[in-house]
Coordinates of C-alpha atoms in Angstrom, one line a residue:
X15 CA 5.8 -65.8 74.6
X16 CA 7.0 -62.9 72.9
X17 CA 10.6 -63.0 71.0
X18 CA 12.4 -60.3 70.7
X19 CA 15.7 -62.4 69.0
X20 CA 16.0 -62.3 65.0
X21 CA 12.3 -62.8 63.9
X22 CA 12.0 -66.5 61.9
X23 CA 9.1 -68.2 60.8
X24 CA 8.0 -71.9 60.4
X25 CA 9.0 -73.4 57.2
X26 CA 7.4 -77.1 55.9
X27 CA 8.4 -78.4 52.6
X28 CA 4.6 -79.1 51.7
X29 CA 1.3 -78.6 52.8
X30 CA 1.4 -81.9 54.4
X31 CA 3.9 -82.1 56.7
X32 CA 2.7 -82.4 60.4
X33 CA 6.3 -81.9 62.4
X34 CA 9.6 -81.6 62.2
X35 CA 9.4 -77.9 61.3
X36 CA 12.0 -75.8 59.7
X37 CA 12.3 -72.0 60.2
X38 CA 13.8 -69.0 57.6
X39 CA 14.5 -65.5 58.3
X40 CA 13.2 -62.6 56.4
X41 CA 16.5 -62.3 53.7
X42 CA 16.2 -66.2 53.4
X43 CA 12.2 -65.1 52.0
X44 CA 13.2 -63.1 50.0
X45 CA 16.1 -65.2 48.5
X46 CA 12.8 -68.1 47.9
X47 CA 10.8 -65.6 46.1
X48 CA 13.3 -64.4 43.9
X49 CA 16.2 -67.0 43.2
X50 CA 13.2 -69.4 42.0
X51 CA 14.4 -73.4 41.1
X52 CA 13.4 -74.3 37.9
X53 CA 10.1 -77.0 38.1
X54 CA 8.6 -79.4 35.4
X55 CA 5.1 -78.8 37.4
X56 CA 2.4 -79.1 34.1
X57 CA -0.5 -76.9 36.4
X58 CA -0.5 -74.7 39.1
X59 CA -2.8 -77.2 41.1
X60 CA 0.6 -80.1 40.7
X61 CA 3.1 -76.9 41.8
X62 CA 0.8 -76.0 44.9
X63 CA 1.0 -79.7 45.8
X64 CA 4.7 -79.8 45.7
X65 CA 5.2 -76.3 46.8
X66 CA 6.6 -75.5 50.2
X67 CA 4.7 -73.3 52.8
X68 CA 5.2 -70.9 55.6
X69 CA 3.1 -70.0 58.4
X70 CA 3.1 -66.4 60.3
X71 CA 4.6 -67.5 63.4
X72 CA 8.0 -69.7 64.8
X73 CA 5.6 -71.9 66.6
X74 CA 6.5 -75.9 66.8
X75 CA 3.1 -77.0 64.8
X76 CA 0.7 -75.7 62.5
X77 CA -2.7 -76.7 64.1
X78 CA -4.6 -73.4 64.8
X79 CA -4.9 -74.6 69.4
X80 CA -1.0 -74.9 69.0
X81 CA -0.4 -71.8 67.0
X82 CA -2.2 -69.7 69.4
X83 CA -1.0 -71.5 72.9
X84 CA 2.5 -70.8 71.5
X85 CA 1.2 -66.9 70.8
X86 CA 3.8 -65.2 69.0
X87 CA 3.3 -64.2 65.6
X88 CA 6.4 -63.0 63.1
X89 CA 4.8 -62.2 59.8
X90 CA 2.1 -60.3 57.8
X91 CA 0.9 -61.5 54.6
X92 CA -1.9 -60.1 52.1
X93 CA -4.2 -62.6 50.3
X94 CA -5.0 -60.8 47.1
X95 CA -7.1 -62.8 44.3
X96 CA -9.0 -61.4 41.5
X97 CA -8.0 -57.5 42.2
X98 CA -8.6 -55.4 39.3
X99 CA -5.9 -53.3 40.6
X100 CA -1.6 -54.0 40.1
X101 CA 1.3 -54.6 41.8
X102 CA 2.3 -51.0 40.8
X103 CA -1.1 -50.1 43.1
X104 CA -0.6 -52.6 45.8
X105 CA 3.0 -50.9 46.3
X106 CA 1.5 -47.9 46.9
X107 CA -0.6 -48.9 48.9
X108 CA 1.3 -49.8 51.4
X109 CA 4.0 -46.5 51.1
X110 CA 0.9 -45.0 51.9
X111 CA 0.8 -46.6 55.4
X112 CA 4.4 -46.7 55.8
X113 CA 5.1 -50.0 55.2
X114 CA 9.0 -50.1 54.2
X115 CA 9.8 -54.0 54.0
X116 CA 8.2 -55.9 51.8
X117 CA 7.3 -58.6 49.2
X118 CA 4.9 -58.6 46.7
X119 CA 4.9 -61.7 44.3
X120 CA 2.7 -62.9 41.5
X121 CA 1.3 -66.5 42.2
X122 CA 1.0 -69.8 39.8
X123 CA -2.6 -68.8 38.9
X124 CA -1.6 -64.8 37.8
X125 CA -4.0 -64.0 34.7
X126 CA -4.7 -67.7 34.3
X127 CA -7.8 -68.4 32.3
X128 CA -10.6 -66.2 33.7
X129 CA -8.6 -65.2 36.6
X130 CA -7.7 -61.4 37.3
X131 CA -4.6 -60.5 38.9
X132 CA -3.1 -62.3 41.8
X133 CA -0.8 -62.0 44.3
X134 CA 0.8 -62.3 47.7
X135 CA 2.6 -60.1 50.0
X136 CA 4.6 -60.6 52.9
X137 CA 5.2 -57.8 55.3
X138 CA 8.4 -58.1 57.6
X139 CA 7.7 -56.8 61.1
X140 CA 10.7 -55.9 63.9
X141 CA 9.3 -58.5 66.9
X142 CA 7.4 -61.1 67.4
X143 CA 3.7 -60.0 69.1
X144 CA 1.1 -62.1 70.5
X145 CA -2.2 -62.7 69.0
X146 CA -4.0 -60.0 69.4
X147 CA -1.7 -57.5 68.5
X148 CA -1.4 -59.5 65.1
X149 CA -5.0 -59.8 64.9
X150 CA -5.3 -56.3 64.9
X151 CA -3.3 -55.0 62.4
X152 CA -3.5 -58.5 60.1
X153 CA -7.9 -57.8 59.9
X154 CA -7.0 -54.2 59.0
X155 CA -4.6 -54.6 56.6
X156 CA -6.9 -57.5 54.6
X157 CA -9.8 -55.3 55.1
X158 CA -8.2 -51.8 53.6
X159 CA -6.5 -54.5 51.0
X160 CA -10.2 -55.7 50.1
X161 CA -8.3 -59.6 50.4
X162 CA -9.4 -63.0 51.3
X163 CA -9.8 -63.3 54.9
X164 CA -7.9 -66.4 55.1
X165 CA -4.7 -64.4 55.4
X166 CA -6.2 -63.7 59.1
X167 CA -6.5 -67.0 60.5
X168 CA -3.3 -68.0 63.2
X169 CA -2.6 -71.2 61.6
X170 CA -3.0 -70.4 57.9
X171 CA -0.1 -71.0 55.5
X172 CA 0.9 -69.4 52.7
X173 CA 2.4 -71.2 49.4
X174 CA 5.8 -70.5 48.5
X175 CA 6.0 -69.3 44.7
X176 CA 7.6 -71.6 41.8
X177 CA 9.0 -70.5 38.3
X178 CA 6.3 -69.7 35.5
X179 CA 6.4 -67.8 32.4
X180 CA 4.1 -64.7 34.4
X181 CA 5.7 -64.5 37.4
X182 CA 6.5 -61.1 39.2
X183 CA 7.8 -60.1 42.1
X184 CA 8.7 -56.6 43.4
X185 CA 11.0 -56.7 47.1
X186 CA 11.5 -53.6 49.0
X187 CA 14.1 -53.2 51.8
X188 CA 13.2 -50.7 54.8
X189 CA 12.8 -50.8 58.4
X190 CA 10.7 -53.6 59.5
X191 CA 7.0 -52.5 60.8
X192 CA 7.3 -52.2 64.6
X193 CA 3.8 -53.3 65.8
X194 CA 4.4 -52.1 69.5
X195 CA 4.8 -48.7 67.9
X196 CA 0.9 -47.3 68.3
X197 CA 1.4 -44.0 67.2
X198 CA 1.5 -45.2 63.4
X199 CA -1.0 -44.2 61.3
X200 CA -1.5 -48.2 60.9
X201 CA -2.4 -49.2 64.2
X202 CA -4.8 -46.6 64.6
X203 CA -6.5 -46.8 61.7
X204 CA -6.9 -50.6 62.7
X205 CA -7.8 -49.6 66.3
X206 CA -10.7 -47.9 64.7
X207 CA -11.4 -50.6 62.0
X208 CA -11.7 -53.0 65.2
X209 CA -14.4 -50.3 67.2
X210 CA -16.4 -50.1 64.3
X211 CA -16.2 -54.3 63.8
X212 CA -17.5 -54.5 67.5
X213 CA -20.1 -52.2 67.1
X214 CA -21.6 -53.6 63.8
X215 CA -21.2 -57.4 65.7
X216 CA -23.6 -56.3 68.4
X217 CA -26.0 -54.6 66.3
X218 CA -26.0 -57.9 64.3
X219 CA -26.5 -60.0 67.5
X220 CA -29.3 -57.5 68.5
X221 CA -30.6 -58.0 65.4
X222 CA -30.8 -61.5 65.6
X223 CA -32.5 -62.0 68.9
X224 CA -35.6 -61.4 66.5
X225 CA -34.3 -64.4 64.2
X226 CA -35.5 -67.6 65.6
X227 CA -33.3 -70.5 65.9
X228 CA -34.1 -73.3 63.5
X229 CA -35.0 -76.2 65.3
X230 CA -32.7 -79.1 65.5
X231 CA -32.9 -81.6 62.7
X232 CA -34.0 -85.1 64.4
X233 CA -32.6 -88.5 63.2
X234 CA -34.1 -91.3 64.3
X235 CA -31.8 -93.3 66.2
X236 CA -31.5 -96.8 67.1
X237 CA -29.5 -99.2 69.6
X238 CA -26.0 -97.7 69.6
X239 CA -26.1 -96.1 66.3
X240 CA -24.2 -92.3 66.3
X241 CA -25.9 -89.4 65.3
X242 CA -24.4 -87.7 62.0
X243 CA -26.1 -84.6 62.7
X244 CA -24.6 -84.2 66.2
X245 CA -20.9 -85.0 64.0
X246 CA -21.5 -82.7 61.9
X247 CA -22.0 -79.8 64.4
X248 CA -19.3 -81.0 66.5
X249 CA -16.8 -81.9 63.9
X250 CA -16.9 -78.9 61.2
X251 CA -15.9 -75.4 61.3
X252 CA -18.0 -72.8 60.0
X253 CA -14.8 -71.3 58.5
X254 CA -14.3 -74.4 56.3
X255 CA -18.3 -75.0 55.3
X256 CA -18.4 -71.8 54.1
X257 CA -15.1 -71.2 52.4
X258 CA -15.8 -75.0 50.5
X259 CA -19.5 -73.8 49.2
X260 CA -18.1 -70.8 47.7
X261 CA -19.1 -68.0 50.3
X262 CA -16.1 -65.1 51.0
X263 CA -15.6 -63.7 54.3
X264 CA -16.1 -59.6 53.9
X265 CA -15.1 -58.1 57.3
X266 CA -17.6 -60.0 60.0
X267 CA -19.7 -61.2 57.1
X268 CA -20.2 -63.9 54.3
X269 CA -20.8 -63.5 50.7
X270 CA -23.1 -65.8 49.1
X271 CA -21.9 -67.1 45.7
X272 CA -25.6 -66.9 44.5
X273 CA -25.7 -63.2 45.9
X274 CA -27.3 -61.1 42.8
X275 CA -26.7 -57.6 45.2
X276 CA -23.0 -58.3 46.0
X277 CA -24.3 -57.9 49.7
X278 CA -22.6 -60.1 51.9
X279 CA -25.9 -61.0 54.5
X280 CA -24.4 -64.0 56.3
X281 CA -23.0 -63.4 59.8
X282 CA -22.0 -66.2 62.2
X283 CA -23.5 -65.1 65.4
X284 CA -23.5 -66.8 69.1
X285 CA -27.0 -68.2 70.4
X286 CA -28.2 -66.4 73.5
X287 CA -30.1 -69.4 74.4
X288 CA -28.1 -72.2 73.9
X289 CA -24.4 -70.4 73.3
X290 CA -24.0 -72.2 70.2
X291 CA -22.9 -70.6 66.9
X292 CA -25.3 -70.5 64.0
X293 CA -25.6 -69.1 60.5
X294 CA -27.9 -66.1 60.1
X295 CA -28.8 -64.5 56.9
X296 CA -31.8 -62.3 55.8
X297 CA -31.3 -63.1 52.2
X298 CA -33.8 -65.0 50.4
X299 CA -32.0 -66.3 47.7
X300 CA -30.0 -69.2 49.5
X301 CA -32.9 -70.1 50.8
X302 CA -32.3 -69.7 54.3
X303 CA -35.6 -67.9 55.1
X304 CA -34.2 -65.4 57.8
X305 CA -33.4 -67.8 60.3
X306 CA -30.4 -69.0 62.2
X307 CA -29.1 -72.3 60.7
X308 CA -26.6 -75.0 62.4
X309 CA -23.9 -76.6 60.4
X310 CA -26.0 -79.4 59.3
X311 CA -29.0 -77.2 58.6
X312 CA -26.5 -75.1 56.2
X313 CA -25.1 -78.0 54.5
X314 CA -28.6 -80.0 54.1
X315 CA -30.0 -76.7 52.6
X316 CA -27.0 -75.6 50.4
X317 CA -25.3 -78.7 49.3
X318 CA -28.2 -81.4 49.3
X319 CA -31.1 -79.2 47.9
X320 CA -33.0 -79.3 51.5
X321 CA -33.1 -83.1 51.3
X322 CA -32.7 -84.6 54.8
X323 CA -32.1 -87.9 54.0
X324 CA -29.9 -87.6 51.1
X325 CA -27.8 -85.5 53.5
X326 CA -27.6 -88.2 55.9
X327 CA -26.7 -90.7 53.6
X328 CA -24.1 -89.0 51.6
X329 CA -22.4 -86.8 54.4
X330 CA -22.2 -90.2 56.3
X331 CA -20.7 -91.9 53.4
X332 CA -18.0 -89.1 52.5
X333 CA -16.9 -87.6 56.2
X334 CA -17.8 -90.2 59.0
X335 CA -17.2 -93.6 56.9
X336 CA -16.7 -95.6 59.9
X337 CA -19.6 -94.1 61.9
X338 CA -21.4 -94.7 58.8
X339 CA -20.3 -98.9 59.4
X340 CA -21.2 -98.8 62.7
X341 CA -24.4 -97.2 62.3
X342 CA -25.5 -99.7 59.6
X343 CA -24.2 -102.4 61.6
X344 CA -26.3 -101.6 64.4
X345 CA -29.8 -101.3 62.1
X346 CA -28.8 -104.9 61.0
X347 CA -28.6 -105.9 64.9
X348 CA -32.1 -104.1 66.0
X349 CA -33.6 -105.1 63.0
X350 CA -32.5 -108.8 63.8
X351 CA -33.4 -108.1 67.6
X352 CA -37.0 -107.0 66.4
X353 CA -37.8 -109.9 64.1
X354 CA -36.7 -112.2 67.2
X355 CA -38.8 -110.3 69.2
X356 CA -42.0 -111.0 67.0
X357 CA -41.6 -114.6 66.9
X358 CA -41.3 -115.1 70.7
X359 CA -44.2 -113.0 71.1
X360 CA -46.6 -115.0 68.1
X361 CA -45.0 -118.5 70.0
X362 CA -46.0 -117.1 73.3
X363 CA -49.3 -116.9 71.7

């Protein structure tokens, strides 16, 4: 679905709300991230908690299945922590690619501690567009940005700012980016930015036919017990594993927080045996030994120093506590079963 009425976006008044939606204009944006209500928030962590959030669509839910059935996207946004560079150079920036409506806003963490500069922008557009049309342009604009690639995912939200004694924010009113429009020097320099993507993906899945697959952790099962490494493939995104041990997305690659290059060598490739999607990296210094990992592999290697049963235990324990019930409850049953078992078989004797 494609709207072509006034462009809105969904609203929720935290991160937590599941329904029951809201939805602002662009001028209602801007009045949030400059008329800012006075808070008593101690730490940035408490305001983000509290803070309200907006996603870059008018869609009914925020779940990433929802987002993109509904297909029709109403906002850009820009990601941008730990830049060496200011807000006088991100406004440049974008003049530079004709961007005329925008918002650029410091965030809670601004020059916090150890932290560089940080902000957020929002970019209005005229229409609504479908996915890939966003896609497009959202991947180039993080990419020539050199932002987090979180901004790119359909159902991510963006916090709202609050009142602190550093915050900034710069608004510029224009004409409204009209995506359709694919004459802009935007769109085609993200119409390249996309070729060259899909040519450096299939030299990396050529490249990894040579990688073999790690084989499949095994976990002794018994009775009806569940098995955690099957849950954990299933269950987790490599999007989240990665993001949560410290790796950043760089274009179709990951950087490794232990990286000592500032390479990013981790790519998330399709099998061409199984058509299931695996880790591959040809660094050595995670550990990872050239080969293409599952989700389990990768968090048993990164997060439990390669230890298999500690992995088992604790991932059990933390994300799958009532799998982790069953499963025990069902060792105590076939442990019972097996003792039973002996002494029919030394009375039958």
């Amino acid at each position: 679905m494609i709207n072509n009425t006034e462009v809105k976006f969904l609203k929720a008044v935290t991160v937590m709300q599941t329904k029951d939606f809201t939805y602002i204009t662009w001028k209602e944006l801007i009045s949030l991230c400059s008329d800012l209500p006075a808070t008593d928030f101690r730490t940035a962590k408490e305001a983000k908690t509290n803070s309200a959030v907006i996603g870059a669509h008018d869609g009914s839910a925020k779940t990433k299945l929802e987002v993109l059935a509904h297909n029709n996207f109403t906002l850009l946004r820009l990601d941008l922590d730990d830049i060496d560079y200011s807000i006088d150079d991100v406004q440049h920036s974008l003049s530079t690619l004709s961007i005329q409506s925008y918002i650029i806003h410091t965030t809670a963490s601004h020059r916090q501690g150890n932290n560089k500069n940080r902000f957020r922008v929002y970019i209005e557009i005229k229409n609504g567009v479908d996915f890939d049309t966003w896609s497009l342009i959202q991947t180039y604009l993080s990419y020539d940005f050199e932002a987090d690639d979180c901004a790119t995912r359909p159902n991510q939200v963006m916090y709202l700012p609050f009142k602190s004694e550093l915050y900034e924010v710069r608004i510029r009113s224009g004409q409204p980016l009209d995506l359709s429009d694919q004459t802009t020097q935007l769109y085609k320099g993200a119409s390249e930015h996309k070729k060259n993507l899909d040519k450096e993906l299939l030299a990396l899945q050529e490249q990894s036919l040579a990688a073999a697959n790690k084989p499949m952790q095994k976990q002794e099962i018994v009775g009806n017990q569940v098995s955690i490494i099957c849950m954990v493939n299933s269950s987790f995104s490599w999007d989240m594993l990665l993001s949560s041990a410290g790796f950043k997305k760089v274009g179709l690659r990951w950087l490794s927080p232990n990286s000592k290059s500032g390479a990013a060598a981790g790519v998330i490739l399709t099998s061409n045996t199984d058509g299931k999607e695996r880790l591959y990296s040809h660094s050595t210094t995670d550990g990872f030994d050239g080969q293409s990992l599952d989700k389990f592999d990768f968090l048993m290697i990164s997060q439990y120093g390669n230890d298999k049963k500690k992995a088992l235990r604790e991932i059990a324990e933390a994300y799958f506590p009532y799998i982790d019930k069953h499963n025990k409850r069902e060792y105590a049953v076939n442990k019972q079963n097996l003792q039973i078992t002996r002494e029919m078989e030394v009375k039958s004797c």
